Amino acid sequence: MSHHSNQDSQRHMKTLSEWLNLFPELNFSLKKLLFVLVEFALVPPAMCKVPLSKCPIRDPLPVVHKYDKSGDLNIAAILSQIYIAIDPITFEKRPSEELFADLAHFNPRWTYLASMELLSTQDRFIPNYKSAANNRPVAAITGPNSDICLYAATILCFYKIPQILYGSAPRTDNQMQAVFFHQMFPSQTHQNIGILQLLLYFRWTWIGMISLPDETGGRFVQEMVPMLSENGICVDFIATMPEIAFSSEVVEVVAEMVEMYNVVMGSTAKVLVLHGEIHTMIILRLFLQLPELEDMSVKATGKIWILTAQMDFTALAFERSWDISSIHGAISFAVHSVELSGFQEFIQERNPNSKENDDFIRLFWQLVFLCSFFNSTAVQGDGEICTGEEKLKDLPGSVFETITTAHSYSIYNGVYAVAYALQDWQFSSFRHTVTANSRQWNLLGQEGWQLYHFLRSVSFNNSAGESISFDTNGELVTNLDIVNWVTFPNQSFLRVKVGKADSTAHPKKIFIVNDKAIVWPAMFDQVQPLSVCNECCRSGYSKRKIEGRPFCCYDCLPCPSGKISNEKDMNECFECPEGQYPNKGQNSCLQKEISFLSYGEPLGISLATVAVSFFVITAVVLGIFIKHRETPIVKANNRDLTYTLLISLLLSFLCALLFIGQPEKWTCLLRQVAFGVIFSVAVSCVLAKTVVVVLAFMATKPGSRMRRWLGKRLSSSIVLACSLSQATICTVWLATSPPFPGSDMHSMTETIVLECKEGSVTMFYSVLSFLGFLAVTSFTVAFLARKLPDSFNEAKFITFSMLVFCSVWVSFVPSYLSTKGKSMVAVEIFSILTSSAGLLGCIFCPKCYIIIVRPEMNKRGQLIKTKS
């Protein structure tokens, strides 16, 4: 008989293996668990090492703390509320009674088992077999973490049972599972954007990130890091928070925590983003308690903890005496919730005597009140006895909260969502009645999977007045609250709502935070902390990247000359607008002053005085020559050329006055043209005088034909030809690109120079070039005639005058080009006055000396005296 039973077992196991291969989406742990359960159920009595009569027959690994209440429609719930580490199960021996007393919820094996028990008979575990079809649940509420939801979905999705996920929702590529998910938790993308907005609001650009070593944590890091980088936020480190899966791993986990603690507390980042699940708070509290438990060289430093909405305040029994001030000032996101009327009274009235056979509440009672019941095998605390009359309201919040937490609020809404969906289903127009036998349609005979259509469209107001509905993806339409954790010395704490992240709100109101209501950690003296890689670059400086460091780490360099930065942490300095210049600190712009050579300043007064003085002197000389026009010395020097030269010098001194004062349209048109033409007349007169002197000497030679060239006609022709040539150049200049008034914004840092623009620089230098040509020609002819007899020694004076003239204008060009602003105008005025004065002094001073001081030499005999 044993032989046949063994063969049957092997046959059944082979059939099970073939059946499981049809479902590749089942993971290895589930398949292995199914093998163990079936193997245990089919074990033949002959394989027991005790007599057949002593081999017990029982269900394998029963789920403890399970409750059932009969009804027409069942809503199931798979909830993990206990976190206990156990020794690993290696499947090397059969499950034993030792496992019953030390169960680890938050565990895939027990979630799979609980999911299969929902589909089994009530009294005995037989998977996929029910004595009554109407006992199958119409929906299941699962949570609180993503793993529990996903493990339950592996079983429940085969039976198309909708799931209400009240904790963090998992992500799955299995569309068969996802279609039956209805999340009471906003999407992870919504929360990620909220975290980003929070960091940007407080300008925290240097942070650390900590996540769980699972797929959810890895996906969080993969999505957040690029998003943060695109918005100018750097991550100093990315750490993984170790989890204690089995009690035998505690030593290794603590060692990992110590190493991680050194990294976290040694970082200069003041803000830490922690992505976890509901039970992560247990690990976080152990992590923050390490300096008290271990001899550590790195001590705690001030940090701002930013916690995700999946986390809640949970603790193990041995952690209840630990100080909770380390999370004081933390900022967390939370699923939006409000206080439900009567909820606190309902919770506070619960006690072990209010319901019989409630092992869970008795176990919970012993843990939170540190006592033991008479019939309990475990002794809690100091051996005190539990009376059952202890009050839950007397417990500090760190041990037990009686308020409506986010998870409680989500479960409440989830149950009502199913109820309203069932109501909508029953009263829908196309299912209200059936024609067969005219019987009322009954939900009990329908396929439960049809309920998910109505869950997607359900909408109602709960008892707190909040609107509850789902979007097309099965996600609850809600917002995330921003909560500030405030702790107190008596181990209690408050969750203070300081803002919200609402994806359904107006774009300007998607993220709202009241920073004045936030209580910061004590280490920051109630001042908002900065979390940056280095101090901000103040205005007047720009950032420079440091090789090998993240872009948030940089040096600060002063702005280059002529540029400013008027804000902190600017990437580049920029130039001031037109008409402004940087201040000394190079952090703001000042208005430039208007500058031009005016009559009201010392330089303008000096130059105008000199010009007028020379004009008077020239007029006096002209008067002397007119008065003594019949004297030999005036006649001998060609009176017409002399008068023309003196008049041109008079005009040239007056021409200098056109360069003083604010440039106007008419002054800009006149001054360069007048200067060019007047000086051309003056220099051409000098040239004509020189040519006449040379020809006069040559004409004295016997047989010379030069005598016929002498006369007024030659000198007039030279003056007219030269003057008309310059006038032609000036006319072309005025016709094509005339000078105009303008301003120079850039030559001088603090000044806007009002000036006359040449219009055509080529034409301007053409005028100067023609003057230079006349001057060089006159100088050359005079230089060649410098050794003529004394009676014709005017050539020497002309030579000196043209030497002065050429020297002035040769030095003018580099001086003009090297100066800026009104100094350029002053250089040109100085050159005009100097060159004109040179002509006046060198040519006319000797003659005036003879006319006035030595009249005895102003005789014909003296003029024709030759060199002895």
mmCIF file of N, CA and C in Angstrom, residues 34-94:
data_model
loop_
_atom_site.group_PDB
_atom_site.id
_atom_site.type_symbol
_atom_site.label_atom_id
_atom_site.label_comp_id
_atom_site.label_asym_id
_atom_site.label_seq_id
_atom_site.Cartn_x
_atom_site.Cartn_y
_atom_site.Cartn_z
ATOM 1 N N LEU A 34 4.665 25.941 -3.661
ATOM 2 C CA LEU A 34 3.578 25.044 -4.055
ATOM 3 C C LEU A 34 4.014 23.592 -3.999
ATOM 4 N N PHE A 35 5.240 23.322 -4.441
ATOM 5 C CA PHE A 35 5.759 21.959 -4.354
ATOM 6 C C PHE A 35 5.784 21.476 -2.910
ATOM 7 N N VAL A 36 6.245 22.345 -2.011
ATOM 8 C CA VAL A 36 6.350 21.943 -0.600
ATOM 9 C C VAL A 36 4.971 21.662 -0.013
ATOM 10 N N LEU A 37 4.036 22.586 -0.322
ATOM 11 C CA LEU A 37 2.689 22.406 0.234
ATOM 12 C C LEU A 37 2.032 21.141 -0.279
ATOM 13 N N VAL A 38 2.134 20.908 -1.583
ATOM 14 C CA VAL A 38 1.505 19.704 -2.146
ATOM 15 C C VAL A 38 2.216 18.461 -1.654
ATOM 16 N N GLU A 39 3.562 18.527 -1.583
ATOM 17 C CA GLU A 39 4.311 17.376 -1.104
ATOM 18 C C GLU A 39 3.919 17.031 0.329
ATOM 19 N N PHE A 40 3.707 18.070 1.148
ATOM 20 C CA PHE A 40 3.323 17.850 2.536
ATOM 21 C C PHE A 40 1.927 17.221 2.602
ATOM 22 N N ALA A 41 1.020 17.717 1.696
ATOM 23 C CA ALA A 41 -0.349 17.199 1.719
ATOM 24 C C ALA A 41 -0.428 15.771 1.215
ATOM 25 N N LEU A 42 0.479 15.386 0.315
ATOM 26 C CA LEU A 42 0.430 14.056 -0.292
ATOM 27 C C LEU A 42 1.405 13.069 0.331
ATOM 28 N N VAL A 43 2.077 13.470 1.396
ATOM 29 C CA VAL A 43 3.083 12.594 1.968
ATOM 30 C C VAL A 43 2.432 11.278 2.410
ATOM 31 N N PRO A 44 2.934 10.138 1.993
ATOM 32 C CA PRO A 44 2.355 8.835 2.399
ATOM 33 C C PRO A 44 2.737 8.505 3.834
ATOM 34 N N PRO A 45 1.849 7.895 4.561
ATOM 35 C CA PRO A 45 2.154 7.548 5.954
ATOM 36 C C PRO A 45 3.382 6.687 6.083
ATOM 37 N N ALA A 46 3.673 5.857 5.085
ATOM 38 C CA ALA A 46 4.822 4.955 5.209
ATOM 39 C C ALA A 46 6.132 5.708 5.277
ATOM 40 N N MET A 47 6.179 6.982 4.792
ATOM 41 C CA MET A 47 7.423 7.740 4.808
ATOM 42 C C MET A 47 7.710 8.331 6.169
ATOM 43 N N CYS A 48 6.737 8.322 7.088
ATOM 44 C CA CYS A 48 6.981 8.834 8.429
ATOM 45 C C CYS A 48 7.870 7.860 9.183
ATOM 46 N N LYS A 49 8.740 8.406 9.990
ATOM 47 C CA LYS A 49 9.654 7.571 10.752
ATOM 48 C C LYS A 49 9.054 7.120 12.078
ATOM 49 N N VAL A 50 7.741 7.342 12.249
ATOM 50 C CA VAL A 50 7.041 6.877 13.448
ATOM 51 C C VAL A 50 5.932 5.946 12.987
ATOM 52 N N PRO A 51 5.360 5.169 13.831
ATOM 53 C CA PRO A 51 4.251 4.289 13.418
ATOM 54 C C PRO A 51 3.140 5.087 12.781
ATOM 55 N N LEU A 52 2.386 4.370 11.892
ATOM 56 C CA LEU A 52 1.340 5.011 11.108
ATOM 57 C C LEU A 52 0.332 5.721 11.989
ATOM 58 N N SER A 53 0.012 5.153 13.118
ATOM 59 C CA SER A 53 -0.995 5.745 13.990
ATOM 60 C C SER A 53 -0.520 7.024 14.650
ATOM 61 N N LYS A 54 0.815 7.271 14.661
ATOM 62 C CA LYS A 54 1.350 8.472 15.299
ATOM 63 C C LYS A 54 1.590 9.621 14.306
ATOM 64 N N CYS A 55 1.418 9.403 12.989
ATOM 65 C CA CYS A 55 1.692 10.456 11.988
ATOM 66 C C CYS A 55 0.491 11.388 11.896
ATOM 67 N N PRO A 56 0.629 12.661 12.295
ATOM 68 C CA PRO A 56 -0.533 13.551 12.317
ATOM 69 C C PRO A 56 -0.937 13.980 10.911
ATOM 70 N N ILE A 57 -2.194 14.228 10.748
ATOM 71 C CA ILE A 57 -2.734 14.750 9.489
ATOM 72 C C ILE A 57 -3.286 16.140 9.778
ATOM 73 N N ARG A 58 -2.708 17.167 9.155
ATOM 74 C CA ARG A 58 -3.124 18.537 9.405
ATOM 75 C C ARG A 58 -2.797 19.397 8.195
ATOM 76 N N ASP A 59 -3.340 20.617 8.183
ATOM 77 C CA ASP A 59 -3.019 21.570 7.111
ATOM 78 C C ASP A 59 -1.611 22.107 7.303
ATOM 79 N N PRO A 60 -0.895 22.371 6.230
ATOM 80 C CA PRO A 60 0.473 22.879 6.362
ATOM 81 C C PRO A 60 0.498 24.379 6.667
ATOM 82 N N LEU A 61 1.388 24.772 7.525
ATOM 83 C CA LEU A 61 1.726 26.177 7.755
ATOM 84 C C LEU A 61 0.493 27.087 7.775
ATOM 85 N N PRO A 62 -0.362 26.953 8.760
ATOM 86 C CA PRO A 62 -1.571 27.792 8.778
ATOM 87 C C PRO A 62 -1.222 29.263 8.993
ATOM 88 N N VAL A 63 -1.998 30.134 8.372
ATOM 89 C CA VAL A 63 -1.842 31.575 8.549
ATOM 90 C C VAL A 63 -2.525 31.958 9.854
ATOM 91 N N VAL A 64 -1.768 32.550 10.747
ATOM 92 C CA VAL A 64 -2.341 32.978 12.010
ATOM 93 C C VAL A 64 -2.956 34.361 11.852
ATOM 94 N N HIS A 65 -3.729 34.786 12.822
ATOM 95 C CA HIS A 65 -4.395 36.090 12.820
ATOM 96 C C HIS A 65 -5.229 36.282 11.554
ATOM 97 N N LYS A 66 -6.114 35.324 11.313
ATOM 98 C CA LYS A 66 -7.022 35.478 10.183
ATOM 99 C C LYS A 66 -8.445 35.497 10.727
ATOM 100 N N TYR A 67 -9.288 36.243 10.044
ATOM 101 C CA TYR A 67 -10.643 36.461 10.515
ATOM 102 C C TYR A 67 -11.601 36.281 9.345
ATOM 103 N N ASP A 68 -12.822 35.819 9.689
ATOM 104 C CA ASP A 68 -13.817 35.575 8.655
ATOM 105 C C ASP A 68 -15.185 35.940 9.198
ATOM 106 N N LYS A 69 -15.955 36.606 8.379
ATOM 107 C CA LYS A 69 -17.335 36.915 8.751
ATOM 108 C C LYS A 69 -18.202 36.612 7.548
ATOM 109 N N SER A 70 -19.179 35.753 7.744
ATOM 110 C CA SER A 70 -20.016 35.311 6.636
ATOM 111 C C SER A 70 -20.912 36.447 6.168
ATOM 112 N N GLY A 71 -21.277 36.382 4.897
ATOM 113 C CA GLY A 71 -22.151 37.393 4.314
ATOM 114 C C GLY A 71 -22.470 37.028 2.886
ATOM 115 N N ASP A 72 -23.351 37.812 2.279
ATOM 116 C CA ASP A 72 -23.717 37.541 0.891
ATOM 117 C C ASP A 72 -22.542 37.792 -0.058
ATOM 118 N N LEU A 73 -21.823 38.850 0.179
ATOM 119 C CA LEU A 73 -20.657 39.188 -0.632
ATOM 120 C C LEU A 73 -19.460 39.380 0.292
ATOM 121 N N ASN A 74 -18.321 38.832 -0.109
ATOM 122 C CA ASN A 74 -17.122 38.912 0.726
ATOM 123 C C ASN A 74 -16.096 39.867 0.112
ATOM 124 N N ILE A 75 -15.571 40.765 0.940
ATOM 125 C CA ILE A 75 -14.420 41.594 0.573
ATOM 126 C C ILE A 75 -13.248 41.095 1.406
ATOM 127 N N ALA A 76 -12.243 40.566 0.743
ATOM 128 C CA ALA A 76 -11.099 39.990 1.448
ATOM 129 C C ALA A 76 -10.049 41.063 1.702
ATOM 130 N N ALA A 77 -9.148 40.785 2.619
ATOM 131 C CA ALA A 77 -8.032 41.681 2.917
ATOM 132 C C ALA A 77 -6.816 40.866 3.285
ATOM 133 N N ILE A 78 -5.692 41.195 2.680
ATOM 134 C CA ILE A 78 -4.408 40.579 3.028
ATOM 135 C C ILE A 78 -3.519 41.713 3.504
ATOM 136 N N LEU A 79 -3.341 41.818 4.802
ATOM 137 C CA LEU A 79 -2.625 42.934 5.402
ATOM 138 C C LEU A 79 -1.473 42.406 6.233
ATOM 139 N N SER A 80 -0.335 43.039 6.129
ATOM 140 C CA SER A 80 0.820 42.668 6.947
ATOM 141 C C SER A 80 1.035 43.764 7.981
ATOM 142 N N GLN A 81 0.891 43.414 9.227
ATOM 143 C CA GLN A 81 1.007 44.387 10.311
ATOM 144 C C GLN A 81 2.071 44.001 11.343
ATOM 145 N N ILE A 82 2.744 42.892 11.134
ATOM 146 C CA ILE A 82 3.772 42.439 12.081
ATOM 147 C C ILE A 82 5.068 42.243 11.315
ATOM 148 N N TYR A 83 6.156 42.703 11.911
ATOM 149 C CA TYR A 83 7.476 42.562 11.282
ATOM 150 C C TYR A 83 8.366 41.803 12.255
ATOM 151 N N ILE A 84 8.603 40.534 11.967
ATOM 152 C CA ILE A 84 9.439 39.692 12.830
ATOM 153 C C ILE A 84 10.441 38.961 11.951
ATOM 154 N N ALA A 85 11.707 39.020 12.321
ATOM 155 C CA ALA A 85 12.753 38.310 11.570
ATOM 156 C C ALA A 85 12.838 36.872 12.044
ATOM 157 N N ILE A 86 13.000 35.975 11.100
ATOM 158 C CA ILE A 86 13.091 34.555 11.429
ATOM 159 C C ILE A 86 14.333 33.981 10.775
ATOM 160 N N ASP A 87 14.636 32.720 11.141
ATOM 161 C CA ASP A 87 15.724 32.016 10.477
ATOM 162 C C ASP A 87 15.300 31.657 9.064
ATOM 163 N N PRO A 88 16.241 31.635 8.138
ATOM 164 C CA PRO A 88 15.866 31.315 6.756
ATOM 165 C C PRO A 88 15.345 29.890 6.618
ATOM 166 N N ILE A 89 14.398 29.739 5.683
ATOM 167 C CA ILE A 89 13.862 28.402 5.385
ATOM 168 C C ILE A 89 14.604 27.884 4.173
ATOM 169 N N THR A 90 15.280 26.774 4.336
ATOM 170 C CA THR A 90 16.130 26.234 3.272
ATOM 171 C C THR A 90 15.487 25.081 2.524
ATOM 172 N N PHE A 91 14.291 24.669 2.958
ATOM 173 C CA PHE A 91 13.591 23.539 2.354
ATOM 174 C C PHE A 91 14.400 22.243 2.453
ATOM 175 N N GLU A 92 15.283 22.142 3.437
ATOM 176 C CA GLU A 92 16.052 20.922 3.647
ATOM 177 C C GLU A 92 15.351 19.981 4.617
ATOM 178 N N LYS A 93 14.355 20.492 5.302
ATOM 179 C CA LYS A 93 13.564 19.640 6.192
ATOM 180 C C LYS A 93 12.117 20.090 6.113
ATOM 181 N N ARG A 94 11.226 19.255 6.613
ATOM 182 C CA ARG A 94 9.804 19.562 6.532
ATOM 183 C C ARG A 94 9.464 20.676 7.516
#
